[in-house]
CSV table of C-alpha atoms in Angstrom, one decimal:
chain,number,residue,atom,x,y,z
A,112,UNK,CA,0.0,0.0,0.0
A,113,UNK,CA,0.9,3.6,-0.2
A,114,UNK,CA,1.4,4.0,3.5
A,115,UNK,CA,1.4,2.1,6.8
A,116,UNK,CA,-2.1,1.0,7.7
A,117,UNK,CA,-3.2,0.2,11.2
A,118,UNK,CA,-6.4,-1.4,12.2
A,119,UNK,CA,-8.6,-0.9,14.0
A,120,UNK,CA,-8.2,2.9,14.4
A,121,UNK,CA,-10.0,2.7,17.7
A,122,UNK,CA,-10.5,-0.2,20.1
A,123,UNK,CA,-12.4,-0.1,23.4
A,124,UNK,CA,-12.2,-3.3,25.5
A,125,UNK,CA,-13.0,-4.4,29.0
A,126,UNK,CA,-10.3,-5.0,31.6
A,127,UNK,CA,-9.1,-8.5,31.4
A,128,UNK,CA,-9.9,-9.1,27.7
A,129,UNK,CA,-7.5,-10.0,24.9
A,130,UNK,CA,-6.9,-7.7,22.0
A,131,UNK,CA,-5.1,-7.8,18.7
A,132,UNK,CA,-3.8,-4.8,16.9
A,133,UNK,CA,-2.8,-5.0,13.2
A,134,UNK,CA,-0.1,-3.2,11.2
A,135,UNK,CA,0.2,-3.5,7.5
A,136,UNK,CA,3.5,-1.9,6.5
A,137,UNK,CA,4.6,-0.4,3.2
A,138,UNK,CA,5.2,-3.2,0.7
A,139,UNK,CA,8.9,-4.2,0.6
A,140,UNK,CA,9.7,-2.7,4.0
A,141,UNK,CA,11.7,-5.3,6.0
A,142,UNK,CA,11.9,-3.3,9.2
A,143,UNK,CA,8.8,-2.9,11.4
A,144,UNK,CA,8.5,-1.2,14.7
A,145,UNK,CA,5.8,-1.0,17.4
A,146,UNK,CA,5.6,2.0,19.7
A,147,UNK,CA,3.2,3.0,22.5
A,148,UNK,CA,2.3,6.6,23.0
A,149,UNK,CA,0.5,7.8,26.1
A,150,UNK,CA,-1.3,11.2,26.2
A,151,UNK,CA,1.2,14.0,26.2
A,152,UNK,CA,4.2,11.7,25.8
A,153,UNK,CA,6.5,10.8,23.0
A,154,UNK,CA,6.3,7.3,21.5
A,155,UNK,CA,8.0,4.5,23.6
A,156,UNK,CA,9.6,1.6,21.9
A,157,UNK,CA,8.0,-1.8,22.2
A,158,UNK,CA,9.5,-4.2,19.6
A,159,UNK,CA,11.4,-4.2,16.3
A,160,UNK,CA,11.2,-6.8,13.6
A,161,UNK,CA,13.7,-7.4,10.8
A,162,UNK,CA,11.8,-9.6,8.4
A,163,UNK,CA,10.0,-12.3,10.3
A,164,UNK,CA,12.1,-12.2,13.5
A,165,UNK,CA,12.0,-9.9,16.4
A,166,UNK,CA,15.4,-8.3,16.4
A,167,UNK,CA,14.7,-6.4,19.6
A,168,UNK,CA,11.8,-6.9,22.0
A,169,UNK,CA,13.3,-5.2,25.0
A,170,UNK,CA,10.6,-2.6,25.1
A,171,UNK,CA,7.7,-5.0,25.7
A,172,UNK,CA,6.6,-4.1,29.3
A,173,UNK,CA,5.7,-7.6,30.4
A,174,UNK,CA,4.7,-11.1,29.2
A,175,UNK,CA,1.1,-10.0,28.5
A,176,UNK,CA,2.4,-8.3,25.4
A,177,UNK,CA,3.5,-10.3,22.4
A,178,UNK,CA,3.9,-9.5,18.7
A,179,UNK,CA,4.3,-11.6,15.6
A,180,UNK,CA,5.2,-11.1,11.9
A,181,UNK,CA,4.9,-14.6,10.4
A,182,UNK,CA,5.4,-13.7,6.8
A,183,UNK,CA,7.6,-10.7,7.1
A,184,UNK,CA,4.9,-8.2,6.2
A,185,UNK,CA,1.8,-7.8,8.3
A,186,UNK,CA,2.4,-7.7,12.1
A,187,UNK,CA,0.0,-8.2,15.0
A,188,UNK,CA,0.5,-6.9,18.5
A,189,UNK,CA,-1.3,-9.0,21.0
A,190,UNK,CA,-2.2,-8.0,24.5
A,191,UNK,CA,-3.5,-10.5,27.0
A,192,UNK,CA,-5.5,-9.7,30.2
A,193,UNK,CA,-5.6,-6.0,29.3
A,194,UNK,CA,-5.3,-3.5,32.1
A,195,UNK,CA,-6.5,0.1,32.3
A,196,UNK,CA,-2.8,1.2,32.2
A,197,UNK,CA,-2.5,-0.3,28.7
A,198,UNK,CA,-4.7,2.5,27.4
A,199,UNK,CA,-2.7,4.4,24.8
A,200,UNK,CA,-2.1,4.9,21.1
A,201,UNK,CA,-0.2,2.1,19.6
A,202,UNK,CA,1.9,3.2,16.6
A,203,UNK,CA,3.5,1.1,13.9
A,204,UNK,CA,6.4,2.2,11.7
A,205,UNK,CA,8.1,0.6,8.8
A,206,UNK,CA,11.3,1.1,6.8
A,207,UNK,CA,13.3,-0.4,4.0
A,208,UNK,CA,15.9,-1.2,6.6
A,209,UNK,CA,16.9,-0.2,10.1
A,210,UNK,CA,19.4,2.4,11.0
A,211,UNK,CA,20.3,6.0,10.3
A,212,UNK,CA,20.3,5.8,6.6
A,213,UNK,CA,16.6,4.9,6.3
A,214,UNK,CA,13.4,6.9,6.5
A,215,UNK,CA,10.6,5.7,8.8
A,216,UNK,CA,6.9,5.9,7.9
A,217,UNK,CA,4.4,5.8,10.7
A,218,UNK,CA,0.8,4.6,10.7
A,219,UNK,CA,-1.9,6.7,12.3
A,220,UNK,CA,-2.0,4.4,15.2
A,221,UNK,CA,-4.6,2.4,17.1
A,222,UNK,CA,-6.2,4.1,20.1
A,223,UNK,CA,-6.8,1.4,22.7
A,224,UNK,CA,-9.0,2.2,25.6
A,225,UNK,CA,-9.4,-0.3,28.4
A,226,UNK,CA,-12.4,0.3,30.6
B,160,UNK,CA,20.9,6.6,30.0
B,161,UNK,CA,20.1,7.8,26.5
B,162,UNK,CA,17.6,10.6,26.7
B,163,UNK,CA,16.0,13.3,24.6
B,164,UNK,CA,14.6,16.3,26.4
B,165,UNK,CA,12.4,19.0,24.7
B,166,UNK,CA,11.3,22.4,25.7
B,167,UNK,CA,9.0,24.1,26.0
B,168,UNK,CA,6.3,21.5,26.7
B,169,UNK,CA,3.7,23.6,25.0
B,170,UNK,CA,3.6,26.9,23.2
B,171,UNK,CA,0.9,29.3,21.9
B,172,UNK,CA,1.7,31.8,19.2
B,173,UNK,CA,-0.2,34.1,16.8
B,174,UNK,CA,-0.5,33.2,13.2
B,175,UNK,CA,2.4,34.8,11.2
B,176,UNK,CA,4.8,34.8,14.1
B,177,UNK,CA,8.1,32.8,14.3
B,178,UNK,CA,9.0,30.3,17.0
B,179,UNK,CA,11.9,28.1,18.1
B,180,UNK,CA,11.6,24.7,19.7
B,181,UNK,CA,14.5,23.2,21.7
B,182,UNK,CA,15.9,19.7,22.0
B,183,UNK,CA,18.7,18.5,24.2
B,184,UNK,CA,20.0,14.9,24.0
B,185,UNK,CA,22.4,12.7,25.9
B,186,UNK,CA,22.5,9.9,23.3
B,187,UNK,CA,26.1,9.1,22.5
B,188,UNK,CA,27.2,8.1,20.0
B,189,UNK,CA,24.3,9.1,17.8
B,190,UNK,CA,23.8,8.6,14.1
B,191,UNK,CA,21.4,11.3,13.2
B,192,UNK,CA,18.7,13.6,14.6
B,193,UNK,CA,15.3,14.1,13.2
B,194,UNK,CA,12.4,16.4,13.8
B,195,UNK,CA,8.9,15.0,13.3
B,196,UNK,CA,5.5,16.7,13.1
B,197,UNK,CA,2.6,14.8,14.6
B,198,UNK,CA,-0.9,16.1,13.9
B,199,UNK,CA,-3.6,15.1,16.3
B,200,UNK,CA,-4.8,11.5,15.7
B,201,UNK,CA,-2.0,10.9,13.1
B,202,UNK,CA,1.4,9.3,13.1
B,203,UNK,CA,4.6,11.3,13.1
B,204,UNK,CA,5.9,12.7,9.8
B,205,UNK,CA,9.5,13.5,9.2
B,206,UNK,CA,10.4,17.2,8.7
B,207,UNK,CA,14.2,17.1,8.8
B,208,UNK,CA,17.1,14.7,9.1
B,209,UNK,CA,20.6,15.8,10.2
B,210,UNK,CA,23.8,13.8,10.7
B,211,UNK,CA,26.3,14.8,13.4
B,212,UNK,CA,28.3,16.7,10.8
B,213,UNK,CA,25.5,18.9,9.6
B,214,UNK,CA,24.7,22.2,11.4
B,215,UNK,CA,21.5,23.2,9.7
B,216,UNK,CA,18.8,21.7,7.5
B,217,UNK,CA,15.8,23.5,6.0
B,218,UNK,CA,12.4,22.2,4.8
B,219,UNK,CA,10.3,25.1,3.6
B,220,UNK,CA,9.4,27.2,6.6
B,221,UNK,CA,11.1,24.7,9.0
B,222,UNK,CA,14.8,25.1,9.8
B,223,UNK,CA,16.6,22.7,12.1
B,224,UNK,CA,20.0,23.4,13.7
B,225,UNK,CA,22.3,21.0,15.4
B,226,UNK,CA,25.3,21.6,17.7
B,227,UNK,CA,26.9,18.2,18.2
B,228,UNK,CA,29.4,19.6,20.7
B,229,UNK,CA,26.7,20.8,23.1
B,230,UNK,CA,24.2,18.1,22.1
B,231,UNK,CA,21.5,20.6,21.3
B,232,UNK,CA,19.1,21.0,18.4
B,233,UNK,CA,16.5,23.6,17.6
B,234,UNK,CA,13.6,23.7,15.2
B,235,UNK,CA,12.7,27.2,13.9
B,236,UNK,CA,9.3,27.8,12.3
B,237,UNK,CA,9.0,30.9,10.2
B,238,UNK,CA,5.7,32.8,9.5
B,239,UNK,CA,3.6,30.3,11.3
B,240,UNK,CA,0.3,29.1,9.9
B,241,UNK,CA,-2.8,27.6,11.6
B,242,UNK,CA,-1.8,24.3,10.0
B,243,UNK,CA,1.4,24.3,12.0
B,244,UNK,CA,-0.6,23.5,15.1
B,245,UNK,CA,0.7,20.0,16.1
B,246,UNK,CA,3.2,18.2,18.3
B,247,UNK,CA,6.8,18.5,17.2
B,248,UNK,CA,9.0,15.6,18.3
B,249,UNK,CA,12.8,15.4,18.4
B,250,UNK,CA,14.1,11.9,17.6
B,251,UNK,CA,17.7,10.7,17.9
B,252,UNK,CA,18.7,7.6,15.9
B,253,UNK,CA,21.1,5.3,17.9
B,254,UNK,CA,22.0,2.3,15.9
B,255,UNK,CA,18.6,0.7,14.9
B,256,UNK,CA,16.8,2.5,17.8
B,257,UNK,CA,14.8,5.6,17.6
B,258,UNK,CA,14.8,7.6,20.8
B,259,UNK,CA,11.9,10.0,21.1
B,260,UNK,CA,11.5,13.2,23.1
B,261,UNK,CA,8.1,13.9,24.6
B,262,UNK,CA,7.4,16.6,22.1
B,263,UNK,CA,6.4,20.2,22.1
B,264,UNK,CA,2.7,21.0,21.5
B,265,UNK,CA,2.4,24.1,19.3
B,266,UNK,CA,-0.9,25.9,19.0
B,267,UNK,CA,-1.1,28.7,16.4
B,268,UNK,CA,-4.0,31.0,16.8
B,269,UNK,CA,-5.5,33.6,14.5
């Protein structure tokens, strides 16, 4: 596609439920990043994929968070047993590669609200 | 700890006026520094990219400066427009990592 697509754009879920957030990167982009952005804050790193593998998952806050990218394109961020503190905008970015020589394109994010 | 600090946290200016946003970083070594604009409900969009050897980079009415010695960068917006109202985020690239500041929220009023 022309840009990074994230679905859904908004998700409201009850505390304790399971949610999946989807990111469809720009075609051909091998690097894919997930970030979490709370109100009034900058994006915080969660996980980075190079192809199908998670090259760096050091930003995932705990084992309730998990992300996959089975075919090296679409990625899904999965959150189990959601808590109110998980409420935030989840941003996805993709790039042709990772590092300073590459441009990063962000999606518009998924706004997750846990009630 | 690698950090990126921005100031002011928020700013209100009149349409047509200029403004300057500040970014201080402690990331070392760093590869390059970028300024992003984030409209409400949208993802960040790149405005400028500077390597450590560049002092200034312009993109239309946006001019970014970088002082690698003092680890400071600024984003100057000239002749502001209502559409400039957004959050401006300073990002330092460190290897494959993007380290974000918290952003400055700019409101341009008529």
